């Protein structure tokens, strides 16, 4: 597996915690949501950094108690058409101000790269062969019709059109770059 | 894949580039003429045709490969169900377009 | 009309390049069909029974004459010389080659058109009143808001993989010609007592297997909050809409399950959190878009034109056409003209390349170069001076476009059905052809009056049969085409669901049955009473008895 970096963050190196093991002191681990919910105190006392692995079906409010304790989140897409994962990332950023890494794992296609970045994801776990396709797709669209509500600083072309410093309409690519910079 | 029909079967697919409905022949080619299609009578025969058909799918020649019930009773071999028969004959409207006049008609 | 700026061009061109790349990868085998399918669907490319089908968006039904010419050119160059106008203000090509679709998309992009999100589980083309900006009964032109929605919904990062397709319709007139109550979201443009512009917001309408009429979830939404409110509506749906069963995945099922009040409550709660974020566009942007839709500079003319009256007195078909196919315009002395794509015996919604070119030329000559398409599968010239009607009609009639049947029984909506569509159970087109031949008499049609027949070839309901005064649904009955008869639906402001009358028929049987239904209406109607009110007053039983015999 390869990692596609969407926003230029420093990607987290973690161990996926097997179901019957306990984390070593100081270890960086990814824990399935159910287990974290049950044993949360233990994790947050012993371990160095904890990330949570959630499925797209997870209700965002279930993450509220952990949002300021966990340091990264992996959202697992059972199918790339399961768009709940996008809303989950948006909610984490928007409703809980989550600043850590959000990674997309599971079934994702390269053509979703820009959508993921714009919905608040930082990285995607992909196969080695697809890495280039993801990186190409990430640069595909020069500007966007939506402003984000999650602090990425992406401005819709509607805003760019009327902002003072962009009045000649020539560099549509600015919005995209700006979005990526702020996210990083 | 759709559930297997009972009785004699033929394979239908759409060509990758123009989407034209085509039928699998005994030598693994694809024909626009349903009457020239290969018919599998036994499970083994159908299985052998399926291997050919899916091979063509893997080679990106055709898409949407489907095993369908064959009507072998009339003079002409044809798909038994009206939907696949429609694919063999072309639309029942705009007969002036040529597709339906001759199955070998090309754009 | 809206005109693209450099941003719009850049985005649409990038989309064409993306699809070109995807098609190349598919042709080379780097993408499997399974991987490619959702990508082509996002660009409106289906695989149907005989070929691919490309669905092109006509945003809110507005076309320039140049765009219409380009559609004709595409039909000629890449297809078999015709195209099909659909019930969602889209146009479909039935025979494009996969390898040529990127070129078609480029040809479209060059005239500011696209096929983006005309399929897939995303926000589809926003539809509206075909007479927008022209009709005398209009409160406000809905098109600037439809354009705002078009832009906001294009490549939305969060809402491109919804549980199911999502359709928004908007109207700004007293009469609802956009069937807003039958959409996932319906918007009715309103002006408050204080002159503020906003929308009544409906949610959860839809057809298909479970027809539901949308419910009002907010009486008045200020226009400046439109996009943030839509964002909240879509978020609640995206998170909670069902994904386990495609027949239960539309928003109508969610709204029904949680209740419209609860859905509204959740939307309001989410909206309260985001409304102050810069999701909505700046006022200057609304003004910029509105400027593209300023009322056209038409001179006020006399409503009474003696030359037209004289021509009408000599020519009954022209007279009938004026009475059925033209409607009151905002500017005196003008009308909007419906060009019927329902010639008796013809295919509803089909137009040849030559007809499309002609309509473009006539739009240049008589309608400020503007054309509209309606969800009823007709073309419209929105701004025609009454004095030009005789010349216009003669030109149309010579090209087979002069049918005087707009709004009458033979102005039938029919989906492509089993002749083209891979999901179909039965054919729709031949039924429409035979019905229009059976009722091929304009005098009789005018005596029958307004009557909407809508035919779908399967339960997906693209032919809106649930909303037909008379609806017909094609089903597969033991391998034979069979047709169910429904009565009493409406897609207008008095929206209602049509009800199945009884057992289905074969093709000949359904046509006979419709003739019997019409006969009951003619016999029972009160003075000036139209079909739908008569049906509502009489109830189904008298029709049932006429069609199936006394029990
Ligand atoms: S209603 Fe059914 S048959 Fe008709 S176009 Fe839609 S999916 Fe096809």
CSV table of N, CA, C and O in Angstrom, one decimal, chain C residues 244-310:
chain,number,residue,atom,x,y,z
C,244,UNK,N,-28.9,0.9,2.0
C,244,UNK,CA,-29.0,-0.6,1.9
C,244,UNK,C,-29.9,-1.1,0.8
C,244,UNK,O,-29.9,-2.3,0.4
C,245,UNK,N,-30.8,-0.2,0.3
C,245,UNK,CA,-31.8,-0.7,-0.6
C,245,UNK,C,-32.0,0.5,-1.6
C,245,UNK,O,-32.5,1.5,-1.2
C,246,UNK,N,-31.7,0.3,-2.9
C,246,UNK,CA,-31.7,1.4,-3.8
C,246,UNK,C,-33.2,1.9,-4.0
C,246,UNK,O,-33.3,3.1,-4.3
C,247,UNK,N,-34.1,1.1,-3.7
C,247,UNK,CA,-35.5,1.6,-3.9
C,247,UNK,C,-36.0,2.4,-2.6
C,247,UNK,O,-37.1,3.0,-2.6
C,248,UNK,N,-35.2,2.4,-1.6
C,248,UNK,CA,-35.6,3.2,-0.4
C,248,UNK,C,-34.5,4.3,-0.1
C,248,UNK,O,-34.5,4.8,1.0
C,249,UNK,N,-33.8,4.6,-1.1
C,249,UNK,CA,-32.6,5.5,-0.9
C,249,UNK,C,-32.9,7.0,-1.2
C,249,UNK,O,-32.2,7.8,-0.8
C,250,UNK,N,-34.1,7.2,-1.8
C,250,UNK,CA,-34.3,8.6,-2.1
C,250,UNK,C,-34.7,9.4,-0.9
C,250,UNK,O,-35.2,8.8,0.1
C,251,UNK,N,-34.6,10.7,-0.9
C,251,UNK,CA,-34.9,11.5,0.3
C,251,UNK,C,-36.4,11.4,0.7
C,251,UNK,O,-36.7,11.5,1.9
C,252,UNK,N,-37.3,11.0,-0.3
C,252,UNK,CA,-38.7,10.9,0.1
C,252,UNK,C,-38.9,9.8,1.2
C,252,UNK,O,-39.7,10.0,2.1
C,253,UNK,N,-38.1,8.8,1.1
C,253,UNK,CA,-38.2,7.7,2.1
C,253,UNK,C,-37.7,8.2,3.5
C,253,UNK,O,-38.3,7.9,4.5
C,254,UNK,N,-36.6,8.9,3.5
C,254,UNK,CA,-36.1,9.5,4.7
C,254,UNK,C,-37.1,10.4,5.4
C,254,UNK,O,-37.4,10.3,6.6
C,255,UNK,N,-37.6,11.3,4.6
C,255,UNK,CA,-38.5,12.3,5.1
C,255,UNK,C,-39.8,11.7,5.6
C,255,UNK,O,-40.3,12.0,6.7
C,256,UNK,N,-40.2,10.6,4.9
C,256,UNK,CA,-41.4,9.9,5.3
C,256,UNK,C,-41.1,9.2,6.7
C,256,UNK,O,-41.9,9.2,7.6
C,257,UNK,N,-39.9,8.5,6.7
C,257,UNK,CA,-39.6,7.7,7.9
C,257,UNK,C,-39.4,8.6,9.1
C,257,UNK,O,-39.9,8.3,10.2
C,258,UNK,N,-38.7,9.7,9.0
C,258,UNK,CA,-38.5,10.5,10.2
C,258,UNK,C,-39.6,11.6,10.4
C,258,UNK,O,-39.7,12.1,11.5
C,259,UNK,N,-40.4,11.8,9.4
C,259,UNK,CA,-41.4,12.8,9.5
C,259,UNK,C,-40.8,14.1,9.0
C,259,UNK,O,-39.7,14.5,9.2
C,260,UNK,N,-41.7,14.8,8.2
C,260,UNK,CA,-41.2,16.1,7.6
C,260,UNK,C,-40.8,17.1,8.7
C,260,UNK,O,-39.9,17.9,8.6
C,261,UNK,N,-41.5,17.1,9.9
C,261,UNK,CA,-41.2,18.0,10.9
C,261,UNK,C,-39.8,17.7,11.5
C,261,UNK,O,-39.0,18.6,11.8
C,262,UNK,N,-39.5,16.4,11.7
C,262,UNK,CA,-38.2,16.1,12.3
C,262,UNK,C,-37.1,16.4,11.3
C,262,UNK,O,-36.0,16.9,11.6
C,263,UNK,N,-37.4,16.1,10.0
C,263,UNK,CA,-36.4,16.4,9.0
C,263,UNK,C,-36.1,17.9,9.0
C,263,UNK,O,-35.0,18.4,9.0
C,264,UNK,N,-37.2,18.7,9.0
C,264,UNK,CA,-37.0,20.2,9.0
C,264,UNK,C,-36.3,20.6,10.3
C,264,UNK,O,-35.4,21.5,10.2
C,265,UNK,N,-36.6,20.0,11.4
C,265,UNK,CA,-35.9,20.4,12.6
C,265,UNK,C,-34.4,20.1,12.5
C,265,UNK,O,-33.5,21.0,12.9
C,266,UNK,N,-34.0,19.0,12.0
C,266,UNK,CA,-32.6,18.7,11.8
C,266,UNK,C,-31.9,19.6,10.8
C,266,UNK,O,-30.7,20.0,11.0
C,267,UNK,N,-32.6,19.9,9.8
C,267,UNK,CA,-32.0,20.8,8.8
C,267,UNK,C,-31.8,22.2,9.4
C,267,UNK,O,-30.8,22.8,9.3
C,268,UNK,N,-32.8,22.7,10.2
C,268,UNK,CA,-32.7,24.0,10.8
C,268,UNK,C,-31.6,24.0,11.8
C,268,UNK,O,-30.8,25.0,11.9
C,269,UNK,N,-31.4,22.9,12.5
C,269,UNK,CA,-30.3,22.8,13.5
C,269,UNK,C,-29.0,22.9,12.8
C,269,UNK,O,-28.1,23.6,13.3
C,270,UNK,N,-28.8,22.1,11.8
C,270,UNK,CA,-27.6,22.2,11.0
C,270,UNK,C,-27.3,23.5,10.4
C,270,UNK,O,-26.2,24.1,10.4
C,271,UNK,N,-28.4,24.0,9.8
C,271,UNK,CA,-28.3,25.3,9.1
C,271,UNK,C,-27.8,26.4,10.1
C,271,UNK,O,-27.0,27.3,9.8
C,272,UNK,N,-28.4,26.4,11.3
C,272,UNK,CA,-28.0,27.4,12.4
C,272,UNK,C,-26.5,27.4,12.6
C,272,UNK,O,-25.9,28.4,12.8
C,273,UNK,N,-25.9,26.2,12.4
C,273,UNK,CA,-24.5,26.1,12.7
C,273,UNK,C,-23.6,26.6,11.5
C,273,UNK,O,-22.5,27.0,11.7
C,274,UNK,N,-24.2,26.6,10.3
C,274,UNK,CA,-23.4,26.9,9.1
C,274,UNK,C,-23.8,28.2,8.4
C,274,UNK,O,-23.1,28.7,7.5
C,275,UNK,N,-24.9,28.8,8.8
C,275,UNK,CA,-25.4,29.9,8.0
C,275,UNK,C,-24.5,31.1,8.0
C,275,UNK,O,-24.6,31.9,7.0
C,276,UNK,N,-23.7,31.2,9.0
C,276,UNK,CA,-22.8,32.4,9.0
C,276,UNK,C,-21.4,32.2,8.3
C,276,UNK,O,-20.6,33.0,8.3
C,277,UNK,N,-21.2,30.9,7.9
C,277,UNK,CA,-20.0,30.6,7.1
C,277,UNK,C,-20.2,31.2,5.7
C,277,UNK,O,-21.4,31.4,5.3
C,278,UNK,N,-19.2,31.5,5.0
C,278,UNK,CA,-19.4,32.1,3.7
C,278,UNK,C,-19.8,31.1,2.6
C,278,UNK,O,-19.2,31.0,1.5
C,279,UNK,N,-20.8,30.3,2.9
C,279,UNK,CA,-21.3,29.3,2.0
C,279,UNK,C,-22.1,29.9,0.9
C,279,UNK,O,-22.1,29.5,-0.3
C,280,UNK,N,-22.8,31.0,1.3
C,280,UNK,CA,-23.7,31.7,0.3
C,280,UNK,C,-22.8,32.6,-0.4
C,280,UNK,O,-21.7,33.1,0.0
C,281,UNK,N,-23.2,33.0,-1.6
C,281,UNK,CA,-22.4,33.8,-2.5
C,281,UNK,C,-22.6,35.3,-2.1
C,281,UNK,O,-23.6,35.6,-1.5
C,282,UNK,N,-21.6,36.1,-2.4
C,282,UNK,CA,-21.8,37.5,-2.1
C,282,UNK,C,-22.9,38.2,-2.9
C,282,UNK,O,-23.3,37.6,-3.9
C,283,UNK,N,-23.4,39.2,-2.3
C,283,UNK,CA,-24.5,39.9,-3.0
C,283,UNK,C,-24.2,40.3,-4.5
C,283,UNK,O,-25.0,40.2,-5.4
C,284,UNK,N,-22.9,40.7,-4.6
C,284,UNK,CA,-22.5,41.1,-6.0
C,284,UNK,C,-22.6,40.0,-7.0
C,284,UNK,O,-22.9,40.2,-8.2
C,285,UNK,N,-22.4,38.7,-6.5
C,285,UNK,CA,-22.5,37.6,-7.4
C,285,UNK,C,-24.0,37.4,-7.8
C,285,UNK,O,-24.3,37.1,-9.0
C,286,UNK,N,-24.9,37.5,-6.9
C,286,UNK,CA,-26.3,37.4,-7.2
C,286,UNK,C,-26.7,38.4,-8.3
C,286,UNK,O,-27.3,38.2,-9.3
C,287,UNK,N,-26.2,39.6,-8.0
C,287,UNK,CA,-26.4,40.7,-9.0
C,287,UNK,C,-25.8,40.4,-10.3
C,287,UNK,O,-26.4,40.7,-11.4
C,288,UNK,N,-24.6,39.9,-10.3
C,288,UNK,CA,-23.9,39.5,-11.6
C,288,UNK,C,-24.8,38.5,-12.4
C,288,UNK,O,-25.0,38.7,-13.6
C,289,UNK,N,-25.2,37.5,-11.7
C,289,UNK,CA,-26.0,36.5,-12.4
C,289,UNK,C,-27.3,37.0,-12.8
C,289,UNK,O,-27.8,36.8,-14.0
C,290,UNK,N,-28.0,37.8,-12.0
C,290,UNK,CA,-29.3,38.4,-12.3
C,290,UNK,C,-29.2,39.2,-13.6
C,290,UNK,O,-30.1,39.3,-14.4
C,291,UNK,N,-28.0,39.9,-13.7
C,291,UNK,CA,-27.9,40.8,-14.9
C,291,UNK,C,-28.0,40.0,-16.2
C,291,UNK,O,-28.3,40.6,-17.2
C,292,UNK,N,-27.7,38.7,-16.2
C,292,UNK,CA,-27.8,37.9,-17.4
C,292,UNK,C,-29.3,37.6,-17.7
C,292,UNK,O,-29.6,37.1,-18.8
C,293,UNK,N,-30.1,37.9,-16.8
C,293,UNK,CA,-31.5,37.5,-17.0
C,293,UNK,C,-32.5,38.7,-16.9
C,293,UNK,O,-33.6,38.6,-16.5
C,294,UNK,N,-31.9,39.9,-17.2
C,294,UNK,CA,-32.8,41.0,-17.2
C,294,UNK,C,-33.9,40.9,-18.3
C,294,UNK,O,-33.6,40.3,-19.3
C,295,UNK,N,-35.1,41.4,-18.1
C,295,UNK,CA,-36.1,41.3,-19.0
C,295,UNK,C,-35.7,41.8,-20.4
C,295,UNK,O,-35.0,42.8,-20.5
C,296,UNK,N,-36.0,41.0,-21.5
C,296,UNK,CA,-35.6,41.4,-22.8
C,296,UNK,C,-36.2,42.7,-23.3
C,296,UNK,O,-37.3,43.1,-22.8
C,297,UNK,N,-35.5,43.5,-24.1
C,297,UNK,CA,-35.9,44.8,-24.5
C,297,UNK,C,-37.0,44.7,-25.6
C,297,UNK,O,-36.7,44.9,-26.8
C,298,UNK,N,-38.2,44.3,-25.2
C,298,UNK,CA,-39.3,44.1,-26.2
C,298,UNK,C,-40.1,45.4,-26.3
C,298,UNK,O,-40.5,45.9,-25.2
C,299,UNK,N,-40.5,45.8,-27.4
C,299,UNK,CA,-41.4,47.0,-27.5
C,299,UNK,C,-42.8,46.6,-27.1
C,299,UNK,O,-43.3,45.4,-27.4
C,300,UNK,N,-43.5,47.5,-26.4
C,300,UNK,CA,-44.9,47.2,-26.1
C,300,UNK,C,-45.7,47.3,-27.4
C,300,UNK,O,-45.6,48.4,-28.1
C,301,UNK,N,-46.4,46.3,-27.8
C,301,UNK,CA,-47.2,46.3,-29.0
C,301,UNK,C,-48.7,46.1,-28.7
C,301,UNK,O,-49.1,45.7,-27.6
C,302,UNK,N,-49.5,46.3,-29.8
C,302,UNK,CA,-50.9,46.1,-29.6
C,302,UNK,C,-51.2,44.6,-29.5
C,302,UNK,O,-50.6,43.8,-30.2
C,303,UNK,N,-52.1,44.3,-28.6
C,303,UNK,CA,-52.4,42.8,-28.4
C,303,UNK,C,-53.3,42.3,-29.5
C,303,UNK,O,-53.4,41.1,-29.8
C,304,UNK,N,-54.0,43.3,-30.2
C,304,UNK,CA,-55.0,42.9,-31.2
C,304,UNK,C,-54.3,43.1,-32.5
C,304,UNK,O,-54.0,44.3,-32.9
C,305,UNK,N,-54.0,42.1,-33.3
C,305,UNK,CA,-53.3,42.2,-34.6
C,305,UNK,C,-54.3,41.7,-35.7
C,305,UNK,O,-54.4,40.5,-35.9
C,306,UNK,N,-54.9,42.7,-36.4
C,306,UNK,CA,-55.9,42.3,-37.4
C,306,UNK,C,-55.3,41.3,-38.5
C,306,UNK,O,-56.1,40.4,-38.9
C,307,UNK,N,-54.1,41.4,-38.9
C,307,UNK,CA,-53.6,40.5,-39.9
C,307,UNK,C,-53.6,39.1,-39.4
C,307,UNK,O,-53.8,38.1,-40.1
C,308,UNK,N,-53.3,38.9,-38.1
C,308,UNK,CA,-53.2,37.6,-37.5
C,308,UNK,C,-54.6,37.0,-37.4
C,308,UNK,O,-54.9,35.9,-37.8
C,309,UNK,N,-55.6,37.9,-37.0
C,309,UNK,CA,-57.0,37.4,-36.9
C,309,UNK,C,-57.5,37.0,-38.3
C,309,UNK,O,-58.2,36.0,-38.4
C,310,UNK,N,-57.1,37.8,-39.3
C,310,UNK,CA,-57.6,37.5,-40.7
C,310,UNK,C,-57.1,36.1,-41.1
C,310,UNK,O,-57.8,35.3,-41.7
